[in-house]
CSV table of C-alpha atoms in Angstrom, one decimal:
chain,number,residue,atom,x,y,z
Z,26,UNK,CA,-129.2,-87.7,81.3
Z,27,UNK,CA,-127.6,-90.4,83.4
Z,28,UNK,CA,-128.6,-93.1,80.9
Z,29,UNK,CA,-127.1,-91.2,78.0
Z,30,UNK,CA,-123.8,-90.6,79.9
Z,31,UNK,CA,-123.7,-94.3,81.0
Z,32,UNK,CA,-124.3,-95.4,77.4
Z,33,UNK,CA,-121.4,-93.3,76.3
Z,34,UNK,CA,-119.2,-95.0,78.8
Z,35,UNK,CA,-120.1,-98.6,77.9
Z,36,UNK,CA,-120.2,-98.0,74.2
Z,37,UNK,CA,-116.6,-96.8,74.4
Z,38,UNK,CA,-113.9,-99.0,75.7
Z,39,UNK,CA,-114.0,-97.6,79.2
Z,40,UNK,CA,-116.1,-100.5,80.4
Z,41,UNK,CA,-113.1,-102.8,79.7
Z,42,UNK,CA,-110.9,-100.5,81.8
Z,43,UNK,CA,-113.4,-100.8,84.6
Z,44,UNK,CA,-113.0,-104.6,84.3
Z,45,UNK,CA,-109.2,-104.3,84.4
Z,46,UNK,CA,-109.4,-102.1,87.5
Z,47,UNK,CA,-111.6,-104.8,89.1
Z,48,UNK,CA,-108.9,-107.4,88.4
Z,49,UNK,CA,-106.3,-105.0,90.0
Z,50,UNK,CA,-108.3,-104.7,93.2
Z,51,UNK,CA,-108.9,-108.4,93.3
Z,52,UNK,CA,-105.4,-109.7,92.6
Z,53,UNK,CA,-103.0,-106.9,93.5
Z,54,UNK,CA,-104.5,-104.4,96.0
Z,55,UNK,CA,-105.1,-106.9,98.9
Z,56,UNK,CA,-101.4,-107.5,99.2
Z,57,UNK,CA,-100.5,-103.9,98.6
Z,58,UNK,CA,-102.8,-102.8,101.4
Z,59,UNK,CA,-101.5,-105.0,104.2
Z,60,UNK,CA,-98.1,-105.3,106.0
Z,61,UNK,CA,-95.8,-108.2,105.3
Z,62,UNK,CA,-94.2,-109.5,102.1
Z,63,UNK,CA,-92.4,-112.4,100.5
Z,64,UNK,CA,-89.0,-112.7,102.3
Z,65,UNK,CA,-86.9,-111.5,99.3
Z,66,UNK,CA,-89.0,-108.4,99.0
Z,67,UNK,CA,-88.7,-107.4,102.7
Z,68,UNK,CA,-84.9,-108.0,102.5
Z,69,UNK,CA,-84.7,-105.6,99.5
Z,70,UNK,CA,-86.9,-103.0,101.3
Z,71,UNK,CA,-84.7,-103.3,104.3
Z,72,UNK,CA,-81.5,-102.7,102.3
Z,73,UNK,CA,-83.1,-99.8,100.6
Z,74,UNK,CA,-84.3,-98.4,103.9
Z,75,UNK,CA,-80.8,-98.8,105.3
Z,76,UNK,CA,-79.4,-96.8,102.3
Z,77,UNK,CA,-81.9,-94.0,102.8
Z,78,UNK,CA,-80.8,-93.7,106.5
Z,79,UNK,CA,-77.0,-93.8,106.0
Z,80,UNK,CA,-76.4,-97.5,106.7
Z,81,UNK,CA,-74.3,-98.8,103.8
Z,82,UNK,CA,-73.6,-97.1,100.5
Z,83,UNK,CA,-74.4,-97.5,96.8
Z,84,UNK,CA,-71.5,-99.9,96.2
Z,85,UNK,CA,-71.6,-101.4,99.7
Z,86,UNK,CA,-75.2,-102.0,100.5
Z,87,UNK,CA,-75.9,-103.4,103.9
Z,88,UNK,CA,-78.5,-105.8,105.3
Z,89,UNK,CA,-77.6,-106.0,109.0
Z,90,UNK,CA,-74.4,-105.6,111.1
Z,91,UNK,CA,-74.3,-109.4,111.5
Z,92,UNK,CA,-75.7,-110.8,108.2
Z,93,UNK,CA,-74.4,-109.4,104.9
Z,94,UNK,CA,-72.9,-106.2,106.4
Z,95,UNK,CA,-71.7,-105.8,102.8
Z,96,UNK,CA,-74.4,-107.1,100.4
Z,97,UNK,CA,-72.9,-108.2,97.1
Z,98,UNK,CA,-75.7,-110.6,96.1
Z,99,UNK,CA,-77.3,-108.3,93.5
Z,100,UNK,CA,-76.3,-105.0,91.7
Z,101,UNK,CA,-77.4,-102.0,93.7
Z,102,UNK,CA,-79.6,-99.9,91.4
Z,103,UNK,CA,-83.0,-101.1,92.7
Z,104,UNK,CA,-81.9,-100.4,96.3
Z,105,UNK,CA,-80.8,-96.9,95.4
Z,106,UNK,CA,-84.1,-96.1,93.5
Z,107,UNK,CA,-86.2,-97.5,96.4
Z,108,UNK,CA,-84.1,-95.6,98.9
Z,109,UNK,CA,-85.3,-92.4,97.2
Z,110,UNK,CA,-88.9,-93.4,98.0
Z,111,UNK,CA,-87.9,-93.9,101.7
Z,112,UNK,CA,-86.4,-90.4,101.7
Z,113,UNK,CA,-89.6,-88.9,100.3
Z,114,UNK,CA,-92.3,-91.0,102.0
Z,115,UNK,CA,-90.5,-92.0,105.3
Z,116,UNK,CA,-90.1,-95.3,107.0
Z,117,UNK,CA,-93.6,-96.7,107.2
Z,118,UNK,CA,-94.4,-100.0,105.5
Z,119,UNK,CA,-96.5,-98.0,103.0
Z,120,UNK,CA,-93.4,-96.8,101.4
Z,121,UNK,CA,-92.4,-100.1,99.8
Z,122,UNK,CA,-96.1,-100.6,98.9
Z,123,UNK,CA,-96.1,-97.2,97.1
Z,124,UNK,CA,-92.9,-98.3,95.3
Z,125,UNK,CA,-94.5,-101.6,94.2
Z,126,UNK,CA,-97.6,-99.8,92.9
Z,127,UNK,CA,-95.4,-97.3,91.1
Z,128,UNK,CA,-93.4,-100.1,89.3
Z,129,UNK,CA,-96.7,-101.8,88.4
Z,130,UNK,CA,-98.1,-98.6,86.8
Z,131,UNK,CA,-94.9,-97.8,84.9
Z,132,UNK,CA,-94.8,-101.4,83.5
Z,133,UNK,CA,-98.5,-101.2,82.5
Z,134,UNK,CA,-97.8,-97.9,80.7
Z,135,UNK,CA,-94.9,-99.5,78.8
Z,136,UNK,CA,-97.0,-102.4,77.7
Z,137,UNK,CA,-99.6,-100.0,76.4
Z,138,UNK,CA,-97.0,-97.9,74.6
Z,139,UNK,CA,-95.5,-101.0,72.9
Z,140,UNK,CA,-98.9,-102.3,71.9
Z,141,UNK,CA,-99.9,-99.0,70.3
Z,142,UNK,CA,-96.7,-98.7,68.3
Z,143,UNK,CA,-96.8,-102.3,66.9
Z,144,UNK,CA,-100.4,-101.8,66.0
Z,145,UNK,CA,-100.1,-98.3,64.6
Z,146,UNK,CA,-101.4,-99.3,61.2
Z,147,UNK,CA,-104.7,-100.7,62.6
Z,148,UNK,CA,-106.8,-98.4,64.7
Z,149,UNK,CA,-109.2,-101.2,65.8
Z,150,UNK,CA,-106.3,-103.3,67.2
Z,151,UNK,CA,-104.4,-100.3,68.5
Z,152,UNK,CA,-107.1,-99.1,70.9
Z,153,UNK,CA,-107.6,-102.4,72.7
Z,154,UNK,CA,-104.6,-101.8,74.9
Z,155,UNK,CA,-106.4,-103.5,77.8
Z,156,UNK,CA,-106.1,-106.9,76.0
Z,157,UNK,CA,-102.3,-107.4,76.5
Z,158,UNK,CA,-102.6,-105.8,79.9
Z,159,UNK,CA,-105.3,-108.3,81.0
Z,160,UNK,CA,-103.3,-111.3,79.8
Z,161,UNK,CA,-100.3,-110.0,81.6
Z,162,UNK,CA,-102.1,-109.2,84.9
Z,163,UNK,CA,-103.9,-112.6,85.0
Z,164,UNK,CA,-100.6,-114.5,85.0
Z,165,UNK,CA,-99.9,-116.0,88.4
Z,166,UNK,CA,-96.2,-114.9,88.4
Z,167,UNK,CA,-97.2,-111.3,87.7
Z,168,UNK,CA,-99.7,-110.9,90.5
Z,169,UNK,CA,-97.3,-112.7,92.9
Z,170,UNK,CA,-94.3,-110.7,92.1
Z,171,UNK,CA,-95.5,-107.1,91.9
Z,172,UNK,CA,-96.9,-106.7,95.4
Z,173,UNK,CA,-93.8,-108.6,96.8
Z,174,UNK,CA,-91.1,-106.1,95.7
Z,175,UNK,CA,-88.9,-108.6,93.9
Z,176,UNK,CA,-86.0,-107.1,91.8
Z,177,UNK,CA,-87.4,-108.5,88.6
Z,178,UNK,CA,-90.2,-106.0,88.6
Z,179,UNK,CA,-87.9,-103.0,88.5
Z,180,UNK,CA,-85.7,-104.8,86.0
Z,181,UNK,CA,-88.7,-105.2,83.7
Z,182,UNK,CA,-89.1,-101.4,83.4
Z,183,UNK,CA,-85.6,-101.1,82.0
Z,184,UNK,CA,-85.8,-104.1,79.6
Z,185,UNK,CA,-89.2,-103.1,78.4
Z,186,UNK,CA,-88.0,-99.6,77.8
Z,187,UNK,CA,-85.0,-101.0,75.8
Z,188,UNK,CA,-87.4,-103.1,73.7
Z,189,UNK,CA,-89.7,-100.1,73.1
Z,190,UNK,CA,-86.8,-98.0,71.9
Z,191,UNK,CA,-85.7,-100.8,69.5
Z,192,UNK,CA,-89.2,-101.1,68.1
Z,193,UNK,CA,-89.2,-97.3,67.6
Z,194,UNK,CA,-85.9,-97.6,65.8
Z,195,UNK,CA,-87.6,-99.8,63.2
Z,196,UNK,CA,-90.0,-97.1,62.1
Z,197,UNK,CA,-87.8,-94.0,62.4
Z,198,UNK,CA,-85.5,-92.1,60.1
Z,199,UNK,CA,-81.9,-93.4,59.9
Z,200,UNK,CA,-80.4,-90.8,62.3
Z,201,UNK,CA,-83.2,-91.1,64.8
Z,202,UNK,CA,-83.1,-94.8,64.5
Z,203,UNK,CA,-79.5,-95.0,65.6
Z,204,UNK,CA,-80.2,-92.6,68.5
Z,205,UNK,CA,-83.0,-94.9,69.8
Z,206,UNK,CA,-80.7,-97.9,69.5
Z,207,UNK,CA,-77.9,-96.2,71.5
Z,208,UNK,CA,-80.4,-95.2,74.2
Z,209,UNK,CA,-81.7,-98.8,74.3
Z,210,UNK,CA,-78.2,-99.9,75.2
Z,211,UNK,CA,-78.2,-97.5,78.2
Z,212,UNK,CA,-81.5,-99.1,79.4
Z,213,UNK,CA,-80.0,-102.6,79.0
Z,214,UNK,CA,-77.1,-101.4,81.2
Z,215,UNK,CA,-79.6,-100.0,83.8
Z,216,UNK,CA,-81.3,-103.4,83.7
Z,217,UNK,CA,-78.0,-105.2,84.4
Z,218,UNK,CA,-77.5,-102.8,87.4
Z,219,UNK,CA,-80.8,-104.2,88.8
Z,220,UNK,CA,-80.3,-107.9,88.4
Z,221,UNK,CA,-77.2,-108.7,86.4
Z,222,UNK,CA,-76.9,-110.7,83.1
Z,223,UNK,CA,-80.6,-111.6,82.9
Z,224,UNK,CA,-81.1,-108.1,81.5
Z,225,UNK,CA,-79.0,-108.7,78.4
Z,226,UNK,CA,-81.8,-110.3,76.3
Z,227,UNK,CA,-82.6,-107.1,74.2
Z,228,UNK,CA,-79.3,-107.9,72.4
Z,229,UNK,CA,-81.2,-110.6,70.7
Z,230,UNK,CA,-83.8,-108.2,69.2
Z,231,UNK,CA,-82.2,-107.7,65.8
Z,232,UNK,CA,-81.0,-111.3,65.3
Z,233,UNK,CA,-84.5,-112.5,66.0
Z,234,UNK,CA,-86.0,-109.8,63.7
Z,235,UNK,CA,-83.7,-111.1,61.0
Z,236,UNK,CA,-84.9,-114.6,61.7
Z,237,UNK,CA,-88.6,-113.7,61.3
Z,238,UNK,CA,-88.6,-110.8,58.8
Z,239,UNK,CA,-85.3,-111.3,56.9
Z,240,UNK,CA,-83.7,-108.0,55.9
Z,241,UNK,CA,-80.3,-106.5,55.4
Z,242,UNK,CA,-77.9,-108.7,57.4
Z,243,UNK,CA,-75.1,-106.1,57.5
Z,244,UNK,CA,-77.5,-103.4,58.7
Z,245,UNK,CA,-79.0,-105.5,61.5
Z,246,UNK,CA,-75.6,-106.7,62.6
Z,247,UNK,CA,-74.4,-103.1,62.8
Z,248,UNK,CA,-77.5,-102.2,64.9
Z,249,UNK,CA,-76.9,-105.1,67.2
Z,250,UNK,CA,-73.3,-104.0,67.7
Z,251,UNK,CA,-74.4,-100.5,68.4
Z,252,UNK,CA,-76.7,-101.7,71.3
Z,253,UNK,CA,-73.8,-103.7,72.7
Z,254,UNK,CA,-71.4,-100.8,72.3
Z,255,UNK,CA,-73.7,-98.5,74.1
Z,256,UNK,CA,-74.0,-100.9,77.0
Z,257,UNK,CA,-70.3,-101.4,77.1
Z,258,UNK,CA,-69.6,-97.7,77.2
Z,259,UNK,CA,-71.8,-97.3,80.2
Z,260,UNK,CA,-70.2,-100.3,81.9
Z,261,UNK,CA,-66.7,-99.0,81.1
Z,262,UNK,CA,-67.6,-95.6,82.6
Z,263,UNK,CA,-68.9,-97.2,85.8
Z,264,UNK,CA,-65.8,-99.4,86.2
Z,265,UNK,CA,-63.6,-96.3,86.3
Z,266,UNK,CA,-64.7,-96.0,90.0
Z,267,UNK,CA,-62.8,-98.3,92.3
Z,268,UNK,CA,-65.7,-99.0,94.5
Z,269,UNK,CA,-67.7,-100.2,91.5
Z,270,UNK,CA,-64.9,-102.5,90.3
Z,271,UNK,CA,-64.6,-104.0,93.8
Z,272,UNK,CA,-68.4,-104.6,93.9
Z,273,UNK,CA,-68.5,-106.4,90.6
Z,274,UNK,CA,-65.6,-108.6,91.5
Z,275,UNK,CA,-67.5,-109.7,94.6
Z,276,UNK,CA,-70.8,-110.0,92.8
Z,277,UNK,CA,-69.5,-112.1,89.9
Z,278,UNK,CA,-67.9,-114.5,92.3
Z,279,UNK,CA,-70.7,-114.7,94.8
Z,280,UNK,CA,-73.7,-114.8,92.5
Z,281,UNK,CA,-72.8,-115.7,88.9
Z,282,UNK,CA,-70.0,-118.2,89.0
Z,283,UNK,CA,-71.3,-120.0,92.1
Z,284,UNK,CA,-74.9,-120.1,90.7
Z,285,UNK,CA,-73.7,-121.6,87.4
Z,286,UNK,CA,-71.5,-124.2,89.2
Z,287,UNK,CA,-74.4,-125.1,91.5
Z,288,UNK,CA,-72.7,-123.9,94.8
Z,289,UNK,CA,-75.7,-121.7,95.7
Z,290,UNK,CA,-78.3,-123.5,97.7
Z,291,UNK,CA,-81.2,-121.1,97.6
Z,292,UNK,CA,-83.8,-121.7,94.9
Z,293,UNK,CA,-81.8,-124.7,93.6
Z,294,UNK,CA,-83.8,-127.1,91.5
Z,295,UNK,CA,-83.4,-130.7,90.4
Z,296,UNK,CA,-84.0,-129.9,86.7
Z,297,UNK,CA,-82.9,-127.0,84.5
Z,298,UNK,CA,-86.3,-127.2,82.9
Z,299,UNK,CA,-88.0,-126.0,86.1
Z,300,UNK,CA,-88.4,-122.5,84.7
Z,301,UNK,CA,-90.4,-123.8,81.7
Z,302,UNK,CA,-92.6,-125.7,84.1
Z,303,UNK,CA,-93.1,-122.5,86.1
Z,304,UNK,CA,-94.1,-120.7,82.9
Z,305,UNK,CA,-96.7,-123.3,82.1
Z,306,UNK,CA,-98.1,-123.2,85.6
Z,307,UNK,CA,-98.4,-119.4,85.5
Z,308,UNK,CA,-100.4,-119.1,82.3
Z,309,UNK,CA,-103.4,-121.3,82.5
Z,310,UNK,CA,-105.8,-118.4,83.0
Z,311,UNK,CA,-104.3,-116.2,80.3
Z,312,UNK,CA,-103.9,-119.2,77.9
Z,313,UNK,CA,-107.4,-120.4,78.7
Z,314,UNK,CA,-108.9,-117.0,78.1
Z,315,UNK,CA,-107.1,-116.7,74.8
Z,316,UNK,CA,-108.3,-120.1,73.6
Z,317,UNK,CA,-111.9,-119.2,74.6
Z,318,UNK,CA,-111.7,-116.0,72.6
Z,319,UNK,CA,-110.5,-117.8,69.5
Z,320,UNK,CA,-113.1,-120.6,69.8
Z,321,UNK,CA,-116.0,-118.3,70.4
Z,322,UNK,CA,-115.0,-116.2,67.4
Z,323,UNK,CA,-114.7,-119.3,65.3
Z,324,UNK,CA,-118.3,-120.3,66.0
Z,325,UNK,CA,-119.5,-116.7,65.8
Z,326,UNK,CA,-118.0,-116.4,62.4
Z,327,UNK,CA,-119.8,-119.4,60.9
Z,328,UNK,CA,-117.0,-121.8,61.9
Z,329,UNK,CA,-114.2,-119.8,60.2
Z,330,UNK,CA,-111.0,-119.0,62.1
Z,331,UNK,CA,-110.2,-115.4,62.5
Z,332,UNK,CA,-106.5,-114.7,62.3
Z,333,UNK,CA,-104.3,-112.0,60.8
Z,334,UNK,CA,-101.3,-113.5,58.9
Z,335,UNK,CA,-99.1,-110.4,59.6
Z,336,UNK,CA,-99.9,-110.7,63.3
Z,337,UNK,CA,-98.8,-114.3,63.3
Z,338,UNK,CA,-95.3,-113.2,62.4
Z,339,UNK,CA,-95.4,-110.4,65.0
Z,340,UNK,CA,-96.6,-112.9,67.6
Z,341,UNK,CA,-93.8,-115.3,66.8
Z,342,UNK,CA,-91.3,-112.4,67.0
Z,343,UNK,CA,-92.3,-111.2,70.4
Z,344,UNK,CA,-92.7,-114.8,71.7
Z,345,UNK,CA,-89.0,-115.4,70.6
Z,346,UNK,CA,-87.9,-112.2,72.4
Z,347,UNK,CA,-89.8,-113.4,75.5
Z,348,UNK,CA,-88.0,-116.8,75.3
Z,349,UNK,CA,-84.7,-115.1,74.9
Z,350,UNK,CA,-85.5,-113.5,78.3
Z,351,UNK,CA,-86.5,-116.7,80.0
Z,352,UNK,CA,-84.7,-119.7,78.4
Z,353,UNK,CA,-81.1,-118.6,79.4
Z,354,UNK,CA,-82.2,-119.0,83.0
Z,355,UNK,CA,-81.8,-122.8,82.4
Z,356,UNK,CA,-78.0,-122.3,82.3
Z,357,UNK,CA,-78.2,-122.5,86.1
Z,358,UNK,CA,-80.1,-124.8,88.5
Z,359,UNK,CA,-80.8,-121.7,90.6
Z,360,UNK,CA,-84.3,-120.9,89.4
Z,361,UNK,CA,-87.6,-119.5,90.7
Z,362,UNK,CA,-90.9,-118.8,89.0
Z,363,UNK,CA,-90.7,-115.0,89.5
Z,364,UNK,CA,-87.5,-115.0,87.4
Z,365,UNK,CA,-89.9,-115.1,84.5
Z,366,UNK,CA,-91.3,-111.6,85.3
Z,367,UNK,CA,-89.2,-109.7,82.6
Z,368,UNK,CA,-90.5,-112.0,79.9
Z,369,UNK,CA,-94.2,-112.0,80.8
Z,370,UNK,CA,-95.1,-108.7,79.2
Z,371,UNK,CA,-93.6,-109.9,76.0
Z,372,UNK,CA,-95.4,-113.3,76.2
Z,373,UNK,CA,-98.6,-111.4,76.9
Z,374,UNK,CA,-98.1,-109.1,73.9
Z,375,UNK,CA,-97.3,-112.1,71.7
Z,376,UNK,CA,-100.5,-113.9,72.8
Z,377,UNK,CA,-102.6,-110.8,72.4
Z,378,UNK,CA,-101.3,-110.3,68.9
Z,379,UNK,CA,-102.5,-113.7,68.0
Z,380,UNK,CA,-106.0,-113.4,69.5
Z,381,UNK,CA,-106.8,-109.7,68.9
Z,382,UNK,CA,-108.6,-110.3,65.6
Z,383,UNK,CA,-110.9,-112.7,67.4
Z,384,UNK,CA,-111.3,-110.3,70.3
Z,385,UNK,CA,-112.2,-107.3,68.1
Z,386,UNK,CA,-114.7,-109.4,66.1
Z,387,UNK,CA,-116.4,-110.6,69.3
Z,388,UNK,CA,-116.4,-107.1,70.9
Z,389,UNK,CA,-118.1,-105.5,67.9
Z,390,UNK,CA,-120.6,-108.3,67.6
Z,391,UNK,CA,-121.4,-108.2,71.3
Z,392,UNK,CA,-121.8,-104.4,71.3
Z,393,UNK,CA,-124.6,-104.8,68.7
Z,394,UNK,CA,-126.7,-106.7,71.3
Z,395,UNK,CA,-127.3,-103.7,73.5
Z,396,UNK,CA,-129.4,-105.5,76.1
Z,397,UNK,CA,-126.7,-108.1,76.8
Z,398,UNK,CA,-124.0,-105.5,76.6
Z,399,UNK,CA,-125.7,-103.4,79.3
Z,400,UNK,CA,-125.9,-106.5,81.5
Z,401,UNK,CA,-122.2,-107.1,81.0
Z,402,UNK,CA,-121.5,-103.5,81.8
Z,403,UNK,CA,-123.5,-103.5,85.0
Z,404,UNK,CA,-121.8,-106.8,86.0
Z,405,UNK,CA,-118.4,-105.2,85.4
Z,406,UNK,CA,-119.2,-102.2,87.5
Z,407,UNK,CA,-120.6,-104.5,90.3
Z,408,UNK,CA,-117.4,-106.6,90.0
Z,409,UNK,CA,-115.3,-103.5,90.5
Z,410,UNK,CA,-117.1,-102.4,93.7
Z,411,UNK,CA,-117.0,-105.9,95.1
Z,412,UNK,CA,-113.3,-106.2,94.5
Z,413,UNK,CA,-112.7,-102.7,96.0
Z,414,UNK,CA,-114.6,-103.9,99.1
Z,415,UNK,CA,-112.6,-107.1,99.3
Z,416,UNK,CA,-109.3,-105.2,99.0
Z,417,UNK,CA,-110.4,-102.5,101.5
Z,418,UNK,CA,-110.8,-105.2,104.2
Z,419,UNK,CA,-107.0,-105.6,104.2
Z,420,UNK,CA,-106.2,-102.0,105.1
Z,421,UNK,CA,-104.3,-102.0,108.4
Z,422,UNK,CA,-103.9,-105.8,108.6
Z,423,UNK,CA,-100.8,-108.0,108.5
Z,424,UNK,CA,-100.2,-110.9,106.2
Z,425,UNK,CA,-100.8,-114.1,108.2
Z,426,UNK,CA,-97.4,-115.4,107.1
Z,427,UNK,CA,-95.6,-112.6,108.9
Z,428,UNK,CA,-98.2,-111.6,111.6
Z,429,UNK,CA,-96.5,-113.2,114.6
Z,430,UNK,CA,-93.0,-111.9,113.7
Z,431,UNK,CA,-94.2,-108.4,113.0
Z,432,UNK,CA,-96.2,-108.2,116.2
Z,433,UNK,CA,-93.2,-109.6,118.1
Z,434,UNK,CA,-90.8,-107.0,116.6
Z,435,UNK,CA,-93.4,-104.2,117.3
Z,436,UNK,CA,-93.7,-105.4,120.9
Z,437,UNK,CA,-89.9,-105.0,121.5
Z,438,UNK,CA,-89.8,-101.4,120.3
Z,439,UNK,CA,-90.4,-99.9,123.8
Z,440,UNK,CA,-88.1,-102.4,125.5
Z,441,UNK,CA,-85.0,-103.0,123.3
Z,442,UNK,CA,-83.0,-99.9,122.1
Z,443,UNK,CA,-82.8,-99.3,118.4
Z,444,UNK,CA,-79.5,-100.0,116.6
Z,445,UNK,CA,-78.7,-102.9,119.1
Z,446,UNK,CA,-77.2,-106.2,118.4
Z,447,UNK,CA,-79.1,-109.2,120.0
Z,448,UNK,CA,-78.0,-112.8,120.5
Z,449,UNK,CA,-80.5,-115.0,118.7
Z,450,UNK,CA,-81.2,-118.7,118.6
Z,451,UNK,CA,-84.0,-120.5,116.7
Z,452,UNK,CA,-84.8,-123.7,114.9
Z,453,UNK,CA,-84.7,-122.2,111.4
Z,454,UNK,CA,-82.8,-119.2,110.0
Z,455,UNK,CA,-85.8,-116.9,110.3
Z,456,UNK,CA,-84.7,-114.7,107.4
Z,457,UNK,CA,-87.8,-112.5,107.6
Z,458,UNK,CA,-87.4,-111.9,111.3
Z,459,UNK,CA,-83.9,-110.6,110.7
Z,460,UNK,CA,-85.3,-108.3,108.0
Z,461,UNK,CA,-88.2,-107.0,110.2
Z,462,UNK,CA,-85.9,-106.2,113.1
Z,463,UNK,CA,-83.5,-104.3,110.9
Z,464,UNK,CA,-86.2,-102.7,108.8
Z,465,UNK,CA,-88.1,-101.4,111.9
Z,466,UNK,CA,-85.4,-100.7,114.4
Z,467,UNK,CA,-82.0,-101.1,112.8
Z,468,UNK,CA,-81.5,-104.1,115.2
Z,469,UNK,CA,-79.2,-106.9,114.1
Z,470,UNK,CA,-79.6,-110.5,115.3
Z,471,UNK,CA,-76.4,-112.4,116.1
Z,472,UNK,CA,-76.9,-116.2,115.5
Z,473,UNK,CA,-73.4,-117.1,116.6
Z,474,UNK,CA,-74.5,-117.0,120.3
Z,475,UNK,CA,-71.5,-115.2,121.8
Z,476,UNK,CA,-73.3,-114.2,125.0
Z,477,UNK,CA,-71.6,-110.8,124.5
Z,478,UNK,CA,-74.8,-108.8,124.0
Z,479,UNK,CA,-77.3,-107.4,126.5
Z,480,UNK,CA,-80.3,-109.1,125.1
Z,481,UNK,CA,-80.8,-112.7,124.1
Z,482,UNK,CA,-83.8,-113.9,122.1
Z,483,UNK,CA,-84.5,-117.7,122.0
Z,484,UNK,CA,-87.3,-119.5,120.2
Z,485,UNK,CA,-89.2,-121.3,123.0
Z,486,UNK,CA,-88.9,-124.7,121.3
Z,487,UNK,CA,-85.1,-124.6,121.6
Z,488,UNK,CA,-84.7,-122.8,124.8
Z,489,UNK,CA,-82.5,-125.3,126.6
Z,490,UNK,CA,-79.6,-123.0,127.3
Z,491,UNK,CA,-78.6,-122.2,130.9
Z,492,UNK,CA,-78.5,-118.4,131.2
Z,493,UNK,CA,-77.2,-117.6,134.7
Z,494,UNK,CA,-76.4,-114.0,133.9
Z,495,UNK,CA,-79.7,-113.2,132.3
Z,496,UNK,CA,-83.2,-112.4,133.5
Z,497,UNK,CA,-86.3,-113.6,131.6
Z,498,UNK,CA,-88.6,-110.7,130.5
Z,499,UNK,CA,-92.2,-111.7,131.3
Z,500,UNK,CA,-93.9,-109.2,128.9
Z,501,UNK,CA,-93.0,-111.5,126.0
Z,502,UNK,CA,-94.4,-114.7,127.4
Z,503,UNK,CA,-97.3,-114.7,124.9
Z,504,UNK,CA,-95.0,-114.8,121.9
Z,505,UNK,CA,-93.1,-117.7,120.5
Z,506,UNK,CA,-89.8,-116.4,121.8
Z,507,UNK,CA,-88.2,-115.9,125.2
Z,508,UNK,CA,-86.4,-112.6,125.7
Z,509,UNK,CA,-83.6,-112.4,128.2
Z,510,UNK,CA,-81.8,-109.3,129.6
Z,511,UNK,CA,-78.3,-109.6,130.9
Z,512,UNK,CA,-77.8,-108.6,134.6
């Protein structure tokens, strides 16, 4: 009875989903189950948490009372969406982890939906939705970004949704087609409201389609203009609100113009080609796996390559869309590897389209050798349980990068009143410490050292200040900071 049920599982594609789940617990779950994140992610969680608790507003997000009391660095949609999670799930660190998981699941769902629609004429290819998912999940930038709450992850949901609707428009009746195109423009607008102009690449969909597949130029130009018009209508409506206009004036000046001119110092690179180098560094596993599939299929098919000519065109098309999402980043020297996140599902789909004939060939051939297939299935199940055990060890722990800071902030909870402003001096800017204090207690750190606040925190290595009006608090002697209380 058990044997029959097990065989049904492994002879279906469920065993590959078990393998995918194993990769999730190995690469993603450990970071989702522990406290502490990449500094950008904790900043965004802090701003969202502020918004959920009445600090700041949609068009005037706030980081702390002393640093970015009005945060114009990025459009506010991600903060507003994440603030809803804080309203629902409360203020624990699990809330931003739930949000990261939610974004990961929705992105996975969209990759599956796109894969199914572009392979609707081939049932063998259509059902191996785990192939593009695996190639996407195994990219370094993907498993770095999603547990770390970077804005690009939420942005990807809207740009992928826009691409999905544009694909749907290609196979729909004329009236429905134009409806999908119009809706796509709305999703592009929502993407811009997450991270700005980097969300505009779906505008290139029809021009690139024309380049690969030819077609009626007039019709494709009209469709492109409809996407743009839909986007502009949304943008025009938002700009009717004065607060929104003021926000975008500040945002364009602070983020876009200064980034292009090289006035922003964070993530500045020596070469505009840094982003392409980051792409190459992020894909060795996915690219290596794809090459192995093609080579094994070549030898398994009596040294004959297995490719699908129609898929070669599809692959080129989605690769170009992915490039349209990543190449424009080179306009600015302000670059980071995770800026590639919106393009990675499309690169993965393009690569999967290229290798899926080889994969399906190998899968069917492998399934015929039941003995080896059973071994593979048992190994996949064992791999899943091992990865779950590895991930489970992280529950209740703190990322070692942030451990000292989080423990220090937690230690001050019973001593320093919430919503305080503290004088603060350290060697470095300590961006994450600012975030943890605000995130956990709504405490702002004042680095201007005005001596006007009741508490003064000084990193021990730079504690050379004479504080006649302050008493040293001994309960923090085991930390890297001295904490002083004014008489």
